[in-house]
XYZ file of C-alpha atoms in Angstrom:
528
model
C 0.733 7.691 36.152
C 1.552 5.402 39.237
C 0.460 5.650 42.635
C 0.773 8.767 44.935
C 4.051 7.251 46.653
C 5.963 8.181 43.545
C 8.400 11.381 43.928
C 6.769 14.454 43.441
C 8.997 15.853 40.924
C 12.046 18.058 40.836
C 12.675 19.913 44.072
C 9.265 18.764 45.567
C 8.781 16.501 48.686
C 7.032 13.117 48.291
C 3.359 13.356 48.713
C 1.435 11.748 51.646
C -1.722 10.044 51.055
C -4.323 12.787 49.950
C -6.609 13.943 52.804
C -10.410 14.126 52.676
C -11.663 17.640 51.955
C -15.050 18.554 53.818
C -17.402 20.377 51.648
C -20.761 21.078 52.999
C -23.601 21.856 50.688
C -22.131 20.144 47.717
C -24.155 17.104 46.395
C -20.971 15.761 44.711
C -18.558 16.308 47.473
C -18.950 13.109 49.379
C -17.492 11.013 46.538
C -14.328 13.279 46.634
C -11.385 11.801 48.777
C -13.170 8.423 49.754
C -10.950 6.306 47.602
C -7.177 6.464 47.310
C -6.032 6.940 43.649
C -6.214 3.743 41.689
C -2.780 2.691 40.463
C -2.420 3.072 36.692
C -5.471 5.062 36.403
C -5.985 6.768 32.853
C -7.529 10.187 33.430
C -8.799 11.144 30.046
C -11.879 13.161 28.900
C -13.970 13.768 25.763
C -14.692 17.200 24.182
C -17.788 18.624 25.760
C -19.759 21.845 24.603
C -18.563 23.854 27.471
C -15.097 22.852 26.984
C -15.302 23.731 23.238
C -17.439 26.911 23.920
C -14.865 28.573 26.489
C -11.904 27.668 24.326
C -13.505 29.400 21.223
C -14.464 32.367 23.156
C -11.055 33.196 24.829
C -9.363 32.483 21.424
C -11.894 34.782 19.697
C -11.685 37.645 22.205
C -8.144 37.439 22.901
C -5.787 35.641 20.563
C -7.432 37.048 17.613
C -6.963 40.592 18.674
C -3.285 39.764 19.161
C -2.937 38.247 15.758
C -4.813 41.327 14.433
C -2.591 43.854 16.013
C 0.453 42.112 14.757
C -0.217 42.868 11.299
C -2.691 45.917 11.361
C -0.007 48.200 10.743
C 1.161 46.271 7.628
C -1.064 47.233 4.770
C -1.818 50.979 5.754
C 1.964 51.536 6.414
C 1.816 54.313 3.605
C -1.138 55.986 4.996
C 0.278 55.898 8.558
C 3.555 57.408 7.377
C 1.608 60.119 5.506
C -0.567 61.153 8.380
C 2.623 61.325 10.548
C 4.301 63.548 7.971
C 1.330 65.832 7.275
C 0.761 66.399 11.091
C 4.546 67.137 11.487
C 4.465 69.667 8.853
C 1.413 71.392 10.306
C 3.137 71.562 13.639
C 6.521 72.474 12.447
C 6.248 73.713 8.984
C 8.547 71.061 7.431
C 8.041 67.226 6.616
C 10.014 64.405 7.994
C 13.049 63.003 6.397
C 13.039 59.360 5.294
C 15.290 58.412 8.271
C 13.134 59.906 11.171
C 9.801 58.754 9.367
C 11.039 55.280 9.348
C 12.125 55.602 13.132
C 8.582 56.850 13.953
C 6.918 54.192 12.205
C 9.117 51.457 13.728
C 8.240 52.802 17.033
C 4.628 52.609 16.378
C 4.910 48.875 15.168
C 7.186 47.920 18.186
C 5.408 49.860 20.729
C 2.868 47.275 20.863
C 5.395 44.979 22.063
C 6.456 47.130 24.801
C 3.162 47.088 25.977
C 2.800 43.279 25.543
C 6.178 43.058 27.888
C 4.273 45.195 30.571
C 1.327 43.007 30.379
C 3.235 39.687 30.661
C 4.936 41.139 33.844
C 1.347 41.565 35.237
C 0.314 38.024 34.771
C 1.502 36.725 38.016
C -0.292 39.166 40.148
C -3.360 39.255 37.965
C -4.083 35.348 38.078
C -3.309 35.087 41.655
C -5.788 37.928 42.675
C -8.533 37.429 40.073
C -7.901 33.863 38.803
C -7.692 33.011 35.366
C -10.960 33.690 34.016
C -11.218 36.991 36.030
C -7.925 38.345 34.632
C -9.261 37.754 31.106
C -12.466 39.352 31.653
C -10.798 42.461 33.264
C -8.056 42.873 30.848
C -10.455 43.241 27.879
C -11.454 46.698 29.156
C -8.209 47.792 28.174
C -9.062 47.420 24.407
C -11.952 49.912 24.633
C -9.495 52.433 26.153
C -6.860 51.610 23.363
C -9.881 52.001 20.832
C -10.555 55.303 21.973
C -6.994 56.707 21.628
C -6.470 55.368 18.134
C -9.979 56.285 16.894
C -9.868 60.005 17.785
C -6.047 60.234 16.628
C -6.916 61.615 13.259
C -9.429 64.052 14.584
C -7.081 65.552 16.937
C -4.105 65.336 14.755
C -2.107 63.272 17.239
C 0.319 60.543 16.180
C 1.091 60.243 19.967
C -2.430 58.830 20.391
C -1.780 56.033 17.987
C 1.515 55.126 19.620
C -0.283 55.155 23.088
C -3.278 53.118 21.907
C -0.895 50.469 20.338
C 0.859 50.364 23.692
C -2.340 49.725 25.719
C -3.401 47.131 23.194
C -0.073 45.447 23.699
C -0.693 45.398 27.528
C -3.919 43.557 26.879
C -2.431 41.233 24.401
C 0.569 40.452 26.742
C -1.797 39.389 29.603
C -4.099 37.473 27.266
C -0.998 35.577 25.450
C -0.084 34.039 28.775
C -3.347 33.700 30.585
C -5.276 31.992 27.730
C -2.968 28.972 27.469
C -2.670 28.796 31.145
C -6.551 28.697 31.525
C -6.967 26.186 28.676
C -3.986 24.002 29.985
C -5.771 23.788 33.343
C -9.294 22.993 32.282
C -8.462 20.438 29.541
C -8.218 16.710 30.173
C -4.559 15.590 29.386
C -5.766 13.642 26.022
C -7.149 16.988 24.787
C -4.792 19.554 26.230
C -2.818 19.613 22.916
C -5.751 20.108 20.705
C -7.507 23.032 23.036
C -3.986 24.493 23.461
C -3.578 25.128 19.609
C -6.841 26.567 19.101
C -5.849 30.201 19.928
C -2.854 29.737 17.479
C -5.670 29.267 14.748
C -7.291 32.560 15.986
C -3.887 34.484 15.817
C -3.751 33.420 12.122
C -7.353 34.388 11.882
C -6.519 37.652 13.478
C -3.636 38.533 11.210
C -5.976 38.303 8.470
C -9.205 39.834 9.855
C -10.563 43.258 9.262
C -10.372 45.978 11.899
C -14.471 45.986 12.341
C -14.230 42.602 13.999
C -12.296 44.039 17.019
C -15.164 45.530 19.022
C -17.812 42.545 18.498
C -15.411 40.066 19.808
C -14.393 42.125 22.603
C -17.888 42.531 23.707
C -18.572 38.737 23.326
C -15.861 38.105 25.656
C -16.979 40.812 28.158
C -20.506 39.398 28.152
C -20.141 35.772 27.929
C -16.652 34.703 29.846
C -18.693 35.097 33.173
C -20.968 32.320 32.247
C -17.942 29.978 32.400
C -16.329 28.449 35.682
C -12.844 29.422 36.949
C -9.993 26.955 36.337
C -10.652 23.745 38.501
C -6.970 23.422 39.114
C -6.681 26.886 40.408
C -9.846 26.580 42.661
C -8.549 23.500 44.291
C -4.729 24.022 44.513
C -4.618 27.725 45.271
C -8.118 28.447 46.715
C -8.770 24.922 48.240
C -12.409 25.128 47.040
C -13.515 21.520 46.533
C -16.949 22.400 45.853
C -16.100 25.084 43.262
C -13.705 22.549 41.672
C -16.084 19.724 41.565
C -18.724 22.024 39.940
C -16.259 23.295 37.497
C -15.053 19.762 36.514
C -18.766 18.397 36.072
C -19.390 21.427 33.760
C -16.129 21.233 31.767
C -16.125 17.391 31.381
C -19.675 17.001 31.073
C -19.896 14.187 33.844
C -20.412 13.853 37.508
C -17.664 11.132 37.698
C -14.678 13.435 38.412
C -13.231 11.699 41.276
C -10.016 10.546 39.314
C -9.361 14.051 38.203
C -9.541 15.646 41.673
C -7.447 12.836 43.159
C -4.790 13.743 40.545
C -5.062 17.309 41.414
C -4.863 16.472 45.084
C -1.683 14.663 44.625
C -0.143 17.837 43.104
C -1.760 19.885 45.731
C -0.041 17.606 48.513
C 3.267 17.794 46.883
C 3.136 21.457 46.892
C 1.808 21.674 50.531
C 5.074 23.025 51.797
C 6.091 24.923 48.723
C 4.702 28.474 48.189
C 4.133 29.949 44.738
C 7.826 30.854 43.497
C 8.589 34.320 42.221
C 10.361 34.957 38.855
C 13.646 35.338 40.796
C 13.229 32.068 42.699
C 12.282 30.335 39.482
C 15.497 31.476 37.671
C 17.700 30.315 40.633
C 15.847 27.058 41.331
C 18.216 24.370 40.019
C 15.491 21.623 40.267
C 13.627 23.235 37.279
C 16.573 24.626 35.356
C 15.960 22.655 32.400
C 12.241 23.360 32.142
C 13.216 27.052 32.633
C 15.798 26.919 30.007
C 13.527 25.134 27.609
C 10.768 27.769 28.019
C 13.464 30.524 27.281
C 14.713 28.697 24.081
C 11.380 28.021 22.596
C 9.908 31.278 23.456
C 12.748 33.250 22.408
C 13.080 31.306 19.255
C 9.588 31.810 18.434
C 10.102 35.410 17.980
C 13.633 35.521 16.884
C 12.738 33.067 14.015
C 11.596 36.369 11.996
C 7.940 35.685 11.791
C 7.236 39.025 13.189
C 9.375 40.529 10.513
C 7.583 38.545 7.834
C 4.196 39.588 9.109
C 4.967 43.260 9.764
C 6.639 43.643 6.424
C 4.985 41.376 4.204
C 3.891 43.889 1.428
C 7.397 45.141 1.445
C 8.934 41.688 1.005
C 6.421 40.979 -1.712
C 7.466 44.277 -3.490
C 11.128 43.612 -3.453
C 10.472 40.045 -4.599
C 9.124 41.667 -7.893
C 5.492 41.204 -7.229
C 3.606 44.026 -9.058
C 1.688 46.258 -6.441
C -1.706 45.655 -7.889
C -1.151 41.869 -7.226
C 0.140 42.051 -3.559
C -3.280 42.036 -2.062
C -3.918 38.826 -3.929
C -0.556 37.362 -2.528
C -1.819 38.508 1.006
C -4.970 36.615 0.496
C -2.795 33.520 -0.060
C -0.742 33.801 2.826
C -3.923 34.211 5.116
C -5.335 31.139 3.668
C -2.163 29.066 4.234
C -1.927 30.516 7.809
C -5.202 29.233 8.720
C -4.782 25.889 6.817
C -1.430 25.308 8.628
C -2.894 26.081 12.075
C -5.665 23.530 11.415
C -3.235 20.935 10.470
C -1.402 21.347 13.637
C -4.377 21.716 15.885
C -5.918 18.383 14.679
C -2.638 16.403 14.455
C -0.950 17.439 17.620
C -2.770 14.706 19.975
C -1.498 12.062 17.335
C 2.112 13.372 16.319
C 2.860 15.066 19.591
C 4.467 18.287 20.497
C 8.078 17.646 19.596
C 7.354 16.594 15.892
C 5.388 19.780 15.176
C 8.011 22.033 16.796
C 11.001 20.480 15.206
C 9.228 20.272 11.660
C 7.946 23.869 12.028
C 11.209 25.309 12.882
C 13.031 23.344 9.978
C 10.561 24.159 7.552
C 10.958 27.888 8.618
C 14.701 27.872 8.410
C 14.681 26.360 4.896
C 12.371 28.727 3.595
C 14.102 31.775 5.179
C 17.389 30.672 3.406
C 15.009 30.443 0.211
C 14.025 34.028 0.630
C 17.551 34.985 0.637
C 18.482 33.157 -2.398
C 15.539 34.467 -4.354
C 16.209 38.035 -3.556
C 19.889 37.519 -4.547
C 19.220 35.924 -7.923
C 15.967 37.641 -9.079
C 17.776 40.244 -10.888
C 19.392 37.630 -13.168
C 16.623 34.977 -12.950
C 13.280 36.679 -13.012
C 11.125 33.594 -11.980
C 13.167 33.655 -8.637
C 10.741 36.359 -7.412
C 7.985 33.654 -7.340
C 10.309 31.228 -5.575
C 10.396 34.091 -2.860
C 6.715 34.282 -2.683
C 6.536 30.628 -1.946
C 9.235 30.886 0.501
C 7.332 33.555 2.389
C 4.281 31.476 2.464
C 6.202 28.542 3.608
C 7.719 30.428 6.456
C 4.351 31.483 7.656
C 2.963 27.907 7.212
C 5.759 26.406 9.075
C 5.303 28.720 11.911
C 1.467 28.375 12.126
C 1.906 24.558 12.296
C 3.721 24.365 15.358
C 6.059 27.309 16.725
C 2.838 29.619 16.984
C 1.337 27.887 19.625
C 3.231 24.724 21.208
C 5.563 27.233 22.981
C 2.677 28.582 25.237
C 1.318 24.990 25.724
C 4.473 23.481 26.667
C 5.009 26.358 29.257
C 1.922 25.135 30.929
C 2.950 21.537 30.820
C 6.405 21.745 31.925
C 5.735 23.133 35.547
C 3.735 22.285 38.439
C 1.311 24.800 39.870
C 3.558 26.635 42.175
C 6.089 27.302 39.315
C 3.473 27.864 36.256
C 2.651 31.739 36.936
C 6.374 32.638 37.260
C 7.293 30.468 34.131
C 4.517 32.400 31.911
C 6.051 35.602 33.269
C 9.500 34.605 32.091
C 8.267 33.143 28.878
C 5.768 35.914 28.023
C 8.322 38.679 29.008
C 11.150 37.219 26.924
C 8.619 36.766 23.959
C 7.535 40.201 24.019
C 11.168 41.561 24.350
C 12.325 39.604 21.363
C 9.094 40.735 19.520
C 10.009 44.304 20.252
C 13.441 43.907 19.065
C 12.789 42.217 15.795
C 10.006 44.927 15.180
C 12.420 47.904 15.834
C 15.559 46.710 14.205
C 14.324 44.817 11.177
C 13.930 47.812 9.039
C 17.479 48.921 9.772
C 18.754 45.432 9.389
C 17.134 45.211 6.162
C 18.616 48.268 4.971
C 22.016 47.375 6.128
C 22.296 43.642 5.395
C 19.888 43.367 2.483
C 18.917 39.933 1.419
C 21.467 38.304 3.921
C 19.493 39.568 7.044
C 17.108 36.420 6.751
C 20.054 33.987 7.153
C 20.157 35.245 10.764
C 16.630 34.032 11.423
C 17.400 30.790 9.478
C 20.190 29.889 11.937
C 17.939 30.773 14.984
C 15.147 28.328 13.561
C 17.609 25.559 12.954
C 19.338 25.743 16.505
C 16.066 25.708 18.258
C 14.983 22.793 16.369
C 18.162 21.101 17.233
C 17.549 22.100 20.944
C 14.059 20.686 20.988
C 15.313 17.263 19.375
C 17.987 16.898 22.063
C 16.435 18.142 25.123
C 12.838 18.624 25.372
C 10.829 15.265 26.014
C 7.401 14.430 24.614
C 4.586 15.549 26.789
C 1.519 14.295 24.734
C -0.992 12.528 27.013
C 0.848 12.990 30.144
C -0.132 14.589 33.488
C 1.635 17.591 34.847
C 3.255 15.384 37.530
C 4.298 12.695 35.153
C 6.062 15.551 32.993
C 7.609 16.677 36.249
C 8.888 13.038 36.889
C 10.398 12.747 33.500
C 12.473 16.018 34.072
C 13.322 14.674 37.658
C 14.787 11.707 35.833
C 16.555 13.565 33.151
C 18.014 15.908 35.761
C 19.547 13.067 37.783
C 20.812 11.522 34.567
C 22.435 14.738 33.347
C 23.972 15.826 36.625
C 27.265 14.764 37.807
C 27.491 11.670 39.837
C 28.061 12.151 43.599
C 30.942 9.778 43.589
C 32.621 11.824 40.768
C 33.746 15.397 41.802
C 36.250 17.939 41.088
C 39.297 17.835 43.287
C 42.113 20.471 43.203
C 45.580 19.216 42.905
C 48.415 21.425 43.223
C 46.440 24.273 41.692
C 44.683 22.155 38.848
C 41.198 20.751 38.762
C 40.869 16.914 38.460
C 38.208 14.402 38.678
C 38.228 12.683 41.986
C 36.393 9.288 42.228
C 35.734 7.714 45.599
C 35.663 4.389 43.986
C 39.210 4.802 43.345
C 40.306 5.996 46.865
C 40.580 2.450 48.161
C 42.872 1.196 45.658
C 46.435 1.778 45.014
C 47.736 2.557 41.395
C 51.413 2.351 40.959
C 52.852 4.095 38.011
C 55.468 1.756 36.122
């Protein structure tokens, strides 16, 4: 990026030269602030052991649990319904009809999303009070509580405990789904931000496929080890004004004592935000200076869930069964989908820094749209063309692969990249809340949509995927290898380009709106 005299970005004042921060007792502090930022500096870094370790740790202990809970009710659906039906019979002397039983099962599936919505609304308060690292550590205790509810539900004959446990687990996932990419986005160098930001999506795919026994060890690993790693340096400097802590954290994560350029870049952002307080969700939604960023977060996060991926994950076995796969072969088909999920996630993770964010998002949503249309065609024609059932299976696997390749992780990464520090927590609340709200909607209505619309229900998801891909292509710029302030400048330029010029305004003429141009006012135009 250029020197610090550049505009700070949309709605932010131009920064003054960054001051020197005193920091007694820190041997590395004297080098901070002694030089002005060097024009054209390239702030990059390499992958260090602490960076990789903390990325794997938070992904394994948080993102993997989220992925696991997305799909954990899929395979045992028959047993869950049987447990509900048996318990109902013991209580009231009669079993549940198919309709109420489907409703109760849908509530079990979707209450996880309701909990996630609550968790996403708590993100702003938690990261401000406890920091990014502290919020993740404390939220992990919720899974122990949820495990207790669900573990004793059968012994106590209580379906309500299953639902409550799913809700508490959802609160944990709602917090982690926003805080993990926020934490990783702030500690990663700009040239590694995409790679590290997509690692959690790989663990989400692994979680979907993992066994339930993995839940407790990964939770304890996070509780015991996460405190060994520093807090986000950007949080320490910009929000806590802790230069000593920032320097130590950067040296630990980057593996070098030469962190002056990185701190100077953070101080530029801090200076630009010196007169701007942390904004609330309401202020973010009404802030016209970041309306394109906010709209982009809304579109990609809503599109991520309305793409129908959760319907595919929640009801994979049902889809395979309707596609004509014998029940005895469905577990093997599920193994295939799990393998493809992880492979696609790895492809996205290792190519994002070369291809960029936009290509992965556009290609992922387009592949999903095409495959969802293919599922509809296969379900319609499989009665007359038996081999179409295998086309349906390929399309299901293609939908999951397209999702894991980009849309699974890039929206969370882009939420961190599109905003400066003052707007970032509120942006994660908006994106996370919308994500979970759409997740709940799909999980709850899909069984009924499937019963009413049949194979055509997937065409709705196909349309959503293609529209989101078009929006990304037209509106969202590439953010690869750019600092947060450089991305803010891009949107500032785009905002001025898309806004109506000052000399061209609407003028009311005899009750009708007309364009008025000041450049034309000084000239006389006579009609023939």
